[in-house]
Tab-separated table of C-alpha atoms and ligand atoms in Angstrom:
chain	number	residue	atom	x	y	z
A	7	MET	CA	199.413	97.232	44.668
A	8	TYR	CA	202.027	97.368	41.907
A	9	ASP	CA	202.033	95.051	38.902
A	10	THR	CA	205.766	94.814	39.353
A	11	ILE	CA	208.450	96.257	41.600
A	12	VAL	CA	211.989	96.421	40.312
A	13	ILE	CA	214.639	96.512	43.062
A	14	GLY	CA	217.712	98.401	41.779
A	15	ALA	CA	217.984	101.168	39.183
A	16	GLY	CA	221.151	100.066	37.415
A	17	PRO	CA	221.044	99.452	33.651
A	18	ALA	CA	219.249	96.113	34.175
A	19	GLY	CA	216.533	97.517	36.453
A	20	MET	CA	215.963	100.676	34.392
A	21	THR	CA	215.524	98.619	31.212
A	22	ALA	CA	213.120	96.209	32.913
A	23	ALA	CA	211.098	99.200	34.157
A	24	LEU	CA	211.071	100.663	30.610
A	25	TYR	CA	209.759	97.466	29.017
A	26	ALA	CA	207.220	96.779	31.780
A	27	ALA	CA	205.911	100.372	31.675
A	28	ARG	CA	205.609	100.241	27.878
A	29	SER	CA	203.454	97.151	28.400
A	30	ASN	CA	201.164	99.413	30.429
A	31	LEU	CA	201.997	97.882	33.803
A	32	LYS	CA	202.087	99.819	37.078
A	33	VAL	CA	205.801	99.804	37.879
A	34	GLY	CA	207.704	100.813	41.021
A	35	LEU	CA	211.472	101.241	40.692
A	36	LEU	CA	213.025	101.017	44.138
A	37	GLU	CA	216.569	102.360	44.491
A	38	GLN	CA	218.764	103.186	47.481
A	39	GLY	CA	220.997	105.716	45.684
A	40	ALA	CA	221.334	107.604	42.417
A	41	PRO	CA	219.978	105.823	39.322
A	42	GLY	CA	222.738	104.180	37.268
A	43	GLY	CA	224.265	101.646	39.633
A	44	GLN	CA	227.867	100.757	38.849
A	45	MET	CA	227.741	102.983	35.730
A	46	ASN	CA	227.960	105.965	38.078
A	47	ASN	CA	231.480	104.830	39.002
A	48	THR	CA	232.665	104.428	35.415
A	49	ALA	CA	234.338	107.353	33.659
A	50	ASP	CA	234.364	106.213	30.045
A	51	ILE	CA	232.145	103.572	28.496
A	52	GLU	CA	233.397	102.554	25.068
A	53	ASN	CA	231.474	99.350	24.446
A	54	TYR	CA	227.837	100.401	24.642
A	55	PRO	CA	226.506	100.277	21.063
A	56	GLY	CA	225.514	103.623	19.599
A	57	PHE	CA	228.056	105.634	21.579
A	58	GLU	CA	231.705	105.713	20.631
A	59	LEU	CA	232.388	107.013	24.122
A	60	ILE	CA	229.985	108.106	26.853
A	61	SER	CA	230.532	108.752	30.548
A	62	GLY	CA	228.788	106.426	33.023
A	63	PRO	CA	226.784	109.213	34.706
A	64	ASP	CA	225.611	110.523	31.278
A	65	LEU	CA	224.444	107.067	30.155
A	66	SER	CA	222.710	106.639	33.526
A	67	MET	CA	220.696	109.835	33.028
A	68	LYS	CA	219.844	108.926	29.422
A	69	MET	CA	218.421	105.614	30.650
A	70	PHE	CA	216.585	107.163	33.601
A	71	GLU	CA	214.960	110.267	32.079
A	72	PRO	CA	212.350	108.538	29.857
A	73	LEU	CA	211.057	106.415	32.738
A	74	GLU	CA	209.243	109.228	34.513
A	75	LYS	CA	207.361	110.137	31.313
A	76	LEU	CA	206.226	106.525	31.062
A	77	GLY	CA	204.784	106.672	34.579
A	78	VAL	CA	207.407	104.555	36.357
A	79	GLU	CA	207.294	105.440	40.061
A	80	HIS	CA	210.815	106.085	41.344
A	81	ILE	CA	210.824	105.101	45.016
A	82	TYR	CA	213.758	105.822	47.304
A	83	GLY	CA	214.564	103.105	49.816
A	84	ILE	CA	216.892	100.311	50.895
A	85	VAL	CA	215.094	96.989	50.534
A	86	GLU	CA	215.794	94.898	53.617
A	87	GLU	CA	213.586	91.866	53.009
A	88	VAL	CA	211.171	90.322	50.532
A	89	GLU	CA	208.325	88.033	51.512
A	90	ASP	CA	206.678	85.741	48.965
A	91	LYS	CA	202.952	85.390	49.732
A	92	GLY	CA	202.215	83.568	46.478
A	93	GLN	CA	200.102	85.922	44.301
A	94	THR	CA	201.469	88.895	46.254
A	95	LYS	CA	205.051	89.763	47.163
A	96	LEU	CA	205.871	92.101	50.056
A	97	VAL	CA	208.911	94.333	49.567
A	98	LYS	CA	210.083	95.752	52.887
A	99	THR	CA	212.263	98.804	53.528
A	100	ALA	CA	213.000	100.213	56.973
A	101	ASP	CA	209.891	102.460	56.812
A	102	GLU	CA	207.485	100.897	54.293
A	103	VAL	CA	206.038	97.660	53.014
A	104	TYR	CA	205.172	97.676	49.288
A	105	GLU	CA	202.774	95.147	47.764
A	106	THR	CA	203.338	93.851	44.272
A	107	LYS	CA	202.051	91.071	42.015
A	108	SER	CA	205.552	90.329	40.704
A	109	LEU	CA	209.124	91.242	41.503
A	110	ILE	CA	212.296	91.866	39.522
A	111	VAL	CA	215.562	91.668	41.482
A	112	ALA	CA	218.167	93.895	39.792
A	113	THR	CA	220.447	94.645	42.724
A	114	GLY	CA	223.740	94.084	40.903
A	115	ALA	CA	227.088	93.381	42.467
A	116	LYS	CA	229.603	95.235	44.600
A	117	HIS	CA	233.385	95.340	44.826
A	118	ARG	CA	235.167	92.639	46.801
A	119	LEU	CA	237.465	93.505	49.702
A	120	LEU	CA	241.101	92.422	49.733
A	121	GLY	CA	241.028	91.524	53.416
A	122	VAL	CA	244.608	92.548	54.259
A	123	ALA	CA	245.971	94.554	57.171
A	124	GLY	CA	245.631	98.295	56.635
A	125	GLU	CA	242.803	98.065	54.066
A	126	ALA	CA	240.021	99.039	56.460
A	127	ASP	CA	242.215	101.458	58.470
A	128	TYR	CA	243.126	103.475	55.359
A	129	SER	CA	239.800	103.187	53.495
A	130	SER	CA	239.057	106.672	52.068
A	131	ARG	CA	242.512	107.749	53.292
A	132	GLY	CA	244.424	106.304	50.367
A	133	VAL	CA	242.565	103.032	49.839
A	134	SER	CA	239.823	103.343	47.217
A	135	TYR	CA	237.507	101.164	45.123
A	136	CYS	CA	236.488	103.931	42.714
A	137	ALA	CA	238.999	105.679	40.461
A	138	VAL	CA	236.299	107.925	38.991
A	139	CYS	CA	235.295	109.149	42.449
A	140	ASP	CA	238.755	109.526	43.990
A	141	GLY	CA	241.344	109.625	41.173
A	142	ALA	CA	241.620	113.413	41.076
A	143	PHE	CA	242.740	113.473	44.748
A	144	PHE	CA	245.917	111.587	43.771
A	145	ARG	CA	247.433	114.037	41.308
A	146	ASP	CA	251.170	113.444	40.657
A	147	GLN	CA	251.345	110.491	43.035
A	148	ASP	CA	252.581	106.920	42.558
A	149	LEU	CA	249.539	104.635	42.725
A	150	LEU	CA	248.990	100.898	43.042
A	151	VAL	CA	246.092	99.098	41.338
A	152	VAL	CA	245.314	95.570	42.565
A	153	GLY	CA	243.786	93.010	40.149
A	154	GLY	CA	244.104	91.830	36.572
A	155	GLY	CA	240.550	92.011	35.166
A	156	ASP	CA	238.762	94.599	33.024
A	157	SER	CA	238.109	96.889	35.989
A	158	ALA	CA	241.719	96.945	37.215
A	159	VAL	CA	243.202	97.634	33.794
A	160	GLU	CA	240.544	100.122	32.675
A	161	GLU	CA	240.743	102.082	35.917
A	162	ALA	CA	244.570	101.989	35.885
A	163	LEU	CA	244.418	103.613	32.445
A	164	PHE	CA	241.991	106.222	33.804
A	165	LEU	CA	244.279	106.964	36.767
A	166	THR	CA	247.196	107.796	34.452
A	167	ARG	CA	245.334	111.062	33.707
A	168	PHE	CA	246.211	112.220	37.242
A	169	ALA	CA	248.983	110.036	38.631
A	170	LYS	CA	252.754	110.262	38.214
A	171	SER	CA	252.810	106.474	37.783
A	172	VAL	CA	250.396	103.558	38.122
A	173	THR	CA	251.591	100.076	39.062
A	174	ILE	CA	249.324	97.074	38.548
A	175	VAL	CA	249.987	94.183	40.942
A	176	HIS	CA	248.499	90.885	39.768
A	177	ARG	CA	248.605	87.436	41.353
A	178	ARG	CA	249.477	85.710	38.040
A	179	ASP	CA	251.745	86.589	35.113
A	180	GLN	CA	248.867	87.154	32.664
A	181	LEU	CA	246.016	89.636	32.762
A	182	ARG	CA	242.391	88.528	32.600
A	183	ALA	CA	241.297	91.838	31.005
A	184	GLN	CA	240.082	92.163	27.387
A	185	LYS	CA	242.873	92.266	24.805
A	186	VAL	CA	242.126	95.852	23.768
A	187	LEU	CA	242.595	97.075	27.346
A	188	GLN	CA	245.741	94.984	27.832
A	189	ASP	CA	247.284	96.453	24.666
A	190	ARG	CA	246.553	99.988	25.849
A	191	ALA	CA	248.038	99.306	29.281
A	192	PHE	CA	251.214	97.740	27.880
A	193	ALA	CA	251.629	100.725	25.548
A	194	ASN	CA	251.167	103.308	28.319
A	195	ASN	CA	254.534	104.395	29.693
A	196	LYS	CA	253.011	105.525	33.000
A	197	ILE	CA	251.879	101.941	33.767
A	198	ASN	CA	254.211	99.378	35.403
A	199	PHE	CA	253.465	95.788	36.442
A	200	ILE	CA	254.352	93.609	39.411
A	201	TRP	CA	253.545	90.024	38.344
A	202	ASP	CA	252.895	86.875	40.398
A	203	SER	CA	252.374	88.961	43.505
A	204	VAL	CA	249.783	89.807	46.129
A	205	VAL	CA	249.367	92.661	48.595
A	206	LYS	CA	250.342	91.618	52.138
A	207	GLU	CA	249.798	94.857	54.000
A	208	ILE	CA	248.867	98.474	53.322
A	209	LYS	CA	250.940	100.798	55.500
A	210	GLY	CA	250.590	104.448	56.373
A	211	ASP	CA	251.563	107.262	58.708
A	212	GLY	CA	248.291	107.126	60.644
A	213	SER	CA	246.460	109.565	58.379
A	214	LYS	CA	247.258	108.367	54.845
A	215	VAL	CA	248.755	105.489	52.870
A	216	THR	CA	252.524	105.665	52.398
A	217	SER	CA	253.596	102.202	51.231
A	218	VAL	CA	252.507	98.639	50.464
A	219	ASP	CA	254.096	95.277	51.293
A	220	VAL	CA	253.900	92.964	48.286
A	221	GLU	CA	254.633	89.219	48.351
A	222	ASN	CA	255.849	87.240	45.352
A	223	VAL	CA	253.677	84.097	45.326
A	224	ASN	CA	256.419	81.979	43.726
A	225	THR	CA	259.357	82.922	45.950
A	226	GLY	CA	257.568	84.119	49.101
A	227	GLU	CA	259.769	87.229	49.048
A	228	VAL	CA	258.137	90.334	50.545
A	229	SER	CA	259.139	93.793	49.322
A	230	ASN	CA	257.984	97.244	50.385
A	231	HIS	CA	257.038	99.869	47.762
A	232	ALA	CA	256.150	103.526	48.297
A	233	PHE	CA	252.632	104.383	47.061
A	234	GLY	CA	250.330	107.299	47.870
A	235	GLY	CA	247.151	105.396	47.005
A	236	VAL	CA	245.840	101.872	46.480
A	237	PHE	CA	242.908	101.148	44.148
A	238	ILE	CA	241.418	97.662	44.631
A	239	TYR	CA	239.643	95.899	41.738
A	240	ILE	CA	239.597	92.179	42.506
A	241	GLY	CA	236.120	91.303	41.328
A	242	LEU	CA	232.570	91.407	42.527
A	243	ASP	CA	230.225	89.802	45.027
A	244	PRO	CA	226.451	89.624	44.423
A	245	VAL	CA	224.136	92.003	46.272
A	246	SER	CA	221.354	89.596	47.195
A	247	GLN	CA	221.118	89.520	50.975
A	248	MET	CA	217.625	91.097	50.857
A	249	VAL	CA	216.290	87.953	49.123
A	250	SER	CA	218.264	85.450	51.198
A	251	GLY	CA	215.026	84.309	52.894
A	252	LEU	CA	213.535	83.249	49.546
A	253	ASP	CA	216.065	80.474	48.896
A	254	ILE	CA	216.620	81.601	45.272
A	255	THR	CA	220.407	82.103	45.335
A	256	ASP	CA	223.264	79.658	44.800
A	257	GLN	CA	225.838	79.068	47.540
A	258	ASP	CA	227.780	82.217	46.579
A	259	GLY	CA	224.701	84.446	46.475
A	260	TRP	CA	224.234	84.666	42.672
A	261	ILE	CA	220.654	84.041	41.459
A	262	PRO	CA	220.108	81.300	38.860
A	263	THR	CA	217.312	81.961	36.327
A	264	ASP	CA	215.911	80.396	33.170
A	265	ASP	CA	216.208	82.237	29.849
A	266	GLN	CA	213.032	84.221	30.639
A	267	MET	CA	214.841	85.548	33.756
A	268	ALA	CA	212.479	83.584	36.037
A	269	THR	CA	213.882	82.367	39.357
A	270	LYS	CA	212.621	79.186	40.945
A	271	ARG	CA	209.877	81.209	42.701
A	272	THR	CA	206.806	82.007	40.610
A	273	GLY	CA	206.498	85.703	39.811
A	274	ILE	CA	210.043	86.545	40.961
A	275	PHE	CA	212.614	87.403	38.261
A	276	ALA	CA	216.316	88.288	38.498
A	277	ILE	CA	218.429	90.262	36.019
A	278	GLY	CA	221.808	91.873	35.475
A	279	ASP	CA	224.964	91.313	37.493
A	280	VAL	CA	223.169	89.617	40.400
A	281	ARG	CA	222.124	86.797	38.079
A	282	GLN	CA	224.280	83.675	37.753
A	283	LYS	CA	225.892	84.244	34.315
A	284	ASN	CA	229.183	84.486	32.451
A	285	LEU	CA	229.352	88.004	31.078
A	286	ARG	CA	228.598	90.955	33.342
A	287	GLN	CA	228.320	94.027	31.159
A	288	ILE	CA	225.936	96.935	30.595
A	289	THR	CA	224.798	95.359	27.325
A	290	THR	CA	223.975	92.030	28.971
A	291	ALA	CA	222.271	93.842	31.869
A	292	VAL	CA	219.944	95.743	29.509
A	293	GLY	CA	219.274	92.528	27.551
A	294	ASP	CA	218.222	90.782	30.762
A	295	GLY	CA	216.080	93.806	31.657
A	296	ALA	CA	214.197	93.771	28.349
A	297	THR	CA	213.491	90.047	28.688
A	298	ALA	CA	212.270	90.416	32.278
A	299	GLY	CA	209.990	93.366	31.415
A	300	ILE	CA	208.209	91.188	28.862
A	301	SER	CA	208.300	88.070	31.062
A	302	VAL	CA	206.493	89.957	33.819
A	303	TYR	CA	203.829	91.074	31.333
A	304	ASN	CA	203.329	87.477	30.159
A	305	TYR	CA	203.234	86.186	33.740
A	306	LEU	CA	200.534	88.697	34.735
A	307	ALA	CA	198.555	88.067	31.528
A	308	GLU	CA	198.477	84.345	32.349
B	408	LIG	P1	224.258	97.611	39.110
B	408	LIG	O1	224.804	98.536	38.093
B	408	LIG	O2	225.166	97.080	40.166
B	408	LIG	O3	222.985	98.322	39.812
B	408	LIG	C1	222.336	97.744	40.908
B	408	LIG	C2	221.520	98.816	41.631
B	408	LIG	O4	220.773	98.200	42.686
B	408	LIG	C3	222.400	99.880	42.305
B	408	LIG	O5	221.996	101.160	41.874
B	408	LIG	C4	222.159	99.666	43.794
B	408	LIG	O6	222.186	100.886	44.538
B	408	LIG	C5	220.759	99.052	43.812
B	408	LIG	N1	220.516	98.261	45.017
B	408	LIG	C6	221.273	97.222	45.475
B	408	LIG	N2	220.754	96.738	46.622
B	408	LIG	C7	219.645	97.471	46.886
B	408	LIG	C8	218.684	97.453	47.944
B	408	LIG	N3	218.744	96.566	48.944
B	408	LIG	N4	217.667	98.344	47.919
B	408	LIG	C9	217.583	99.254	46.904
B	408	LIG	N5	218.467	99.312	45.858
B	408	LIG	C10	219.478	98.438	45.873
B	408	LIG	N6	230.362	97.305	31.737
B	408	LIG	C11	230.411	97.640	30.444
B	408	LIG	O7	229.623	97.131	29.633
B	408	LIG	N7	231.300	98.583	29.985
B	408	LIG	C12	232.172	99.204	30.822
B	408	LIG	O8	232.977	100.040	30.376
B	408	LIG	C13	232.150	98.857	32.200
B	408	LIG	N8	232.995	99.443	33.068
B	408	LIG	C14	232.950	99.106	34.389
B	408	LIG	C15	233.850	99.717	35.283
B	408	LIG	C16	233.830	99.382	36.617
B	408	LIG	C17	234.808	100.027	37.571
B	408	LIG	C18	232.888	98.413	37.112
B	408	LIG	C19	232.843	98.072	38.575
B	408	LIG	C20	232.000	97.809	36.227
B	408	LIG	C21	232.023	98.125	34.862
B	408	LIG	N9	231.173	97.519	33.952
B	408	LIG	C22	231.206	97.871	32.623
B	408	LIG	C23	230.178	96.515	34.373
B	408	LIG	C24	228.755	97.166	34.442
B	408	LIG	O9	228.828	98.399	35.147
B	408	LIG	C25	227.788	96.211	35.164
B	408	LIG	O10	227.781	94.980	34.458
B	408	LIG	C26	226.365	96.788	35.182
B	408	LIG	O11	226.321	98.040	35.828
B	408	LIG	C27	225.418	95.832	35.906
B	408	LIG	O12	224.145	96.413	35.940
B	408	LIG	P2	223.028	95.985	37.003
B	408	LIG	O13	221.855	96.850	36.719
B	408	LIG	O14	222.860	94.524	36.976
B	408	LIG	O15	223.630	96.290	38.448
B	409	LIG	P1	236.993	90.025	37.437
B	409	LIG	O1	236.828	89.960	35.963
B	409	LIG	O2	236.407	88.962	38.294
B	409	LIG	O3	238.577	90.126	37.734
B	409	LIG	C1	239.050	90.137	39.052
B	409	LIG	C2	240.583	90.162	39.012
B	409	LIG	O4	241.080	90.256	40.347
B	409	LIG	C3	241.181	88.912	38.374
B	409	LIG	O5	242.279	89.267	37.592
B	409	LIG	C4	241.581	88.082	39.590
B	409	LIG	O6	242.719	87.293	39.343
B	409	LIG	C5	241.929	89.144	40.608
B	409	LIG	N1	241.660	88.693	41.996
B	409	LIG	C6	240.540	88.099	42.476
B	409	LIG	N2	240.641	87.897	43.803
B	409	LIG	C7	241.861	88.344	44.164
B	409	LIG	C8	242.553	88.415	45.400
B	409	LIG	N3	241.999	87.981	46.540
B	409	LIG	N4	243.786	88.955	45.421
B	409	LIG	C9	244.352	89.416	44.277
B	409	LIG	N5	243.744	89.382	43.066
B	409	LIG	C10	242.514	88.861	43.015
B	409	LIG	O7	236.410	91.405	38.040
B	409	LIG	P2	236.346	92.890	37.416
B	409	LIG	O8	237.574	93.216	36.672
B	409	LIG	O9	235.917	93.784	38.535
B	409	LIG	O10	235.140	92.802	36.366
B	409	LIG	C11	233.832	92.470	36.851
B	409	LIG	C12	232.864	92.389	35.672
B	409	LIG	O11	232.647	93.703	35.118
B	409	LIG	C13	233.424	91.534	34.552
B	409	LIG	O12	232.359	90.826	33.970
B	409	LIG	C14	233.980	92.530	33.575
B	409	LIG	O13	234.016	92.061	32.233
B	409	LIG	C15	233.006	93.707	33.738
B	409	LIG	N6	233.694	94.944	33.354
B	409	LIG	C16	233.715	95.288	32.036
B	409	LIG	C17	234.428	96.388	31.616
B	409	LIG	C18	234.435	96.733	30.158
B	409	LIG	O14	233.732	96.088	29.396
B	409	LIG	N7	235.182	97.725	29.707
B	409	LIG	C19	235.132	97.157	32.539
B	409	LIG	C20	235.120	96.777	33.867
B	409	LIG	C21	234.415	95.651	34.268
B	409	LIG	P3	242.678	86.045	38.321
B	409	LIG	O15	242.722	86.647	36.956
B	409	LIG	O16	243.896	85.288	38.690
B	409	LIG	O17	241.410	85.312	38.627
């Protein structure tokens, strides 16, 4: 029986585990992959206080390493379902059922799919959702980045380290990304823009991407452009299907909480990107995690 189980070892989950363990609780940190979550797919982090610049994988390890010393049990597994038995919660993976007095859901968010012809066919053969993972395979090529938010612009900048050129296609004529990223993109002579346009189809020669059909949303005109790779950054969907049976999500799958990170079910907390909130960042994820670690302690003390 754990005092608390944290599902997800991203920055939110690792911070919750840190605070709960420092409150002397028996903590299980259940993760399906490498600790770090989305940080593992981020090359340069420039807005985490205390570090002018740190790579995502380095920050992940710095957050993870102290947990073992504090006695946090790192459990590998994909949580498939959670059952709320009142005082006890059952956390189920394919092979095990873990019992815990409280639960912290820190399962984050994952990239959204574009849903156009060719996307699935050429996934990993020119279509990518991770510049850090795949960028180096596209040396000296012309690349397309889809989206206008922080991820699209930041990753387009990263791709200029390898690519001959990077074109950002955005459905409006203004970027959503932070001003500092916009300024850098506009100043980078390897980056071009296609405004007011959406991807219609990703085309290839059967083994790799060769071109993309782009439609202007104002005129309806479709044009074909040669690209060797397409990086898609059009936002995030919550990862919350494992708690769908608990009726704690909103209609889109995000989890509403109060300011103590409590969901509407007693003893079940939610933190980080999976939570219904405005700003999804590493700093806000660790803030949520700290609050939840203490909330769990208070809940168990009561
Ligand atoms: P996540 O990081 O998504 O971690 C969730 C964890 O839960 C994952 O490890 C996942 O494997 C695990 N998990 C999910 N489901 C299960 C399951 N069923 N069973 C077991 N484990 C499960 N933010 C910044 O502040 N600065 C940046 O520079 C920055 N750059 C970014 C660049 C990109 C390309 C992206 C996509 C995001 C970036 N962000 C940045 C946002 C930041 O990474 C997220 O806000 C943050 O990682 C959210 O943390 P989290 O712990 O809530 O979730
Ligand atoms: P986002 O902020 O939701 O932006 C998604 C972008 O994709 C928007 O520009 C949106 O257009 C566009 N889009 C959405 N659906 C589309 C579709 N079907 N077709 C074409 N375009 C579409 O998502 P994100 O950029 O992935 O960022 C996610 C979160 O992580 C944010 O909270 C962000 O701040 C954070 N993050 C932070 C950093 C950083 O701090 N350096 C870096 C990366 C990410 P519209 O603008 O028209 O809506």
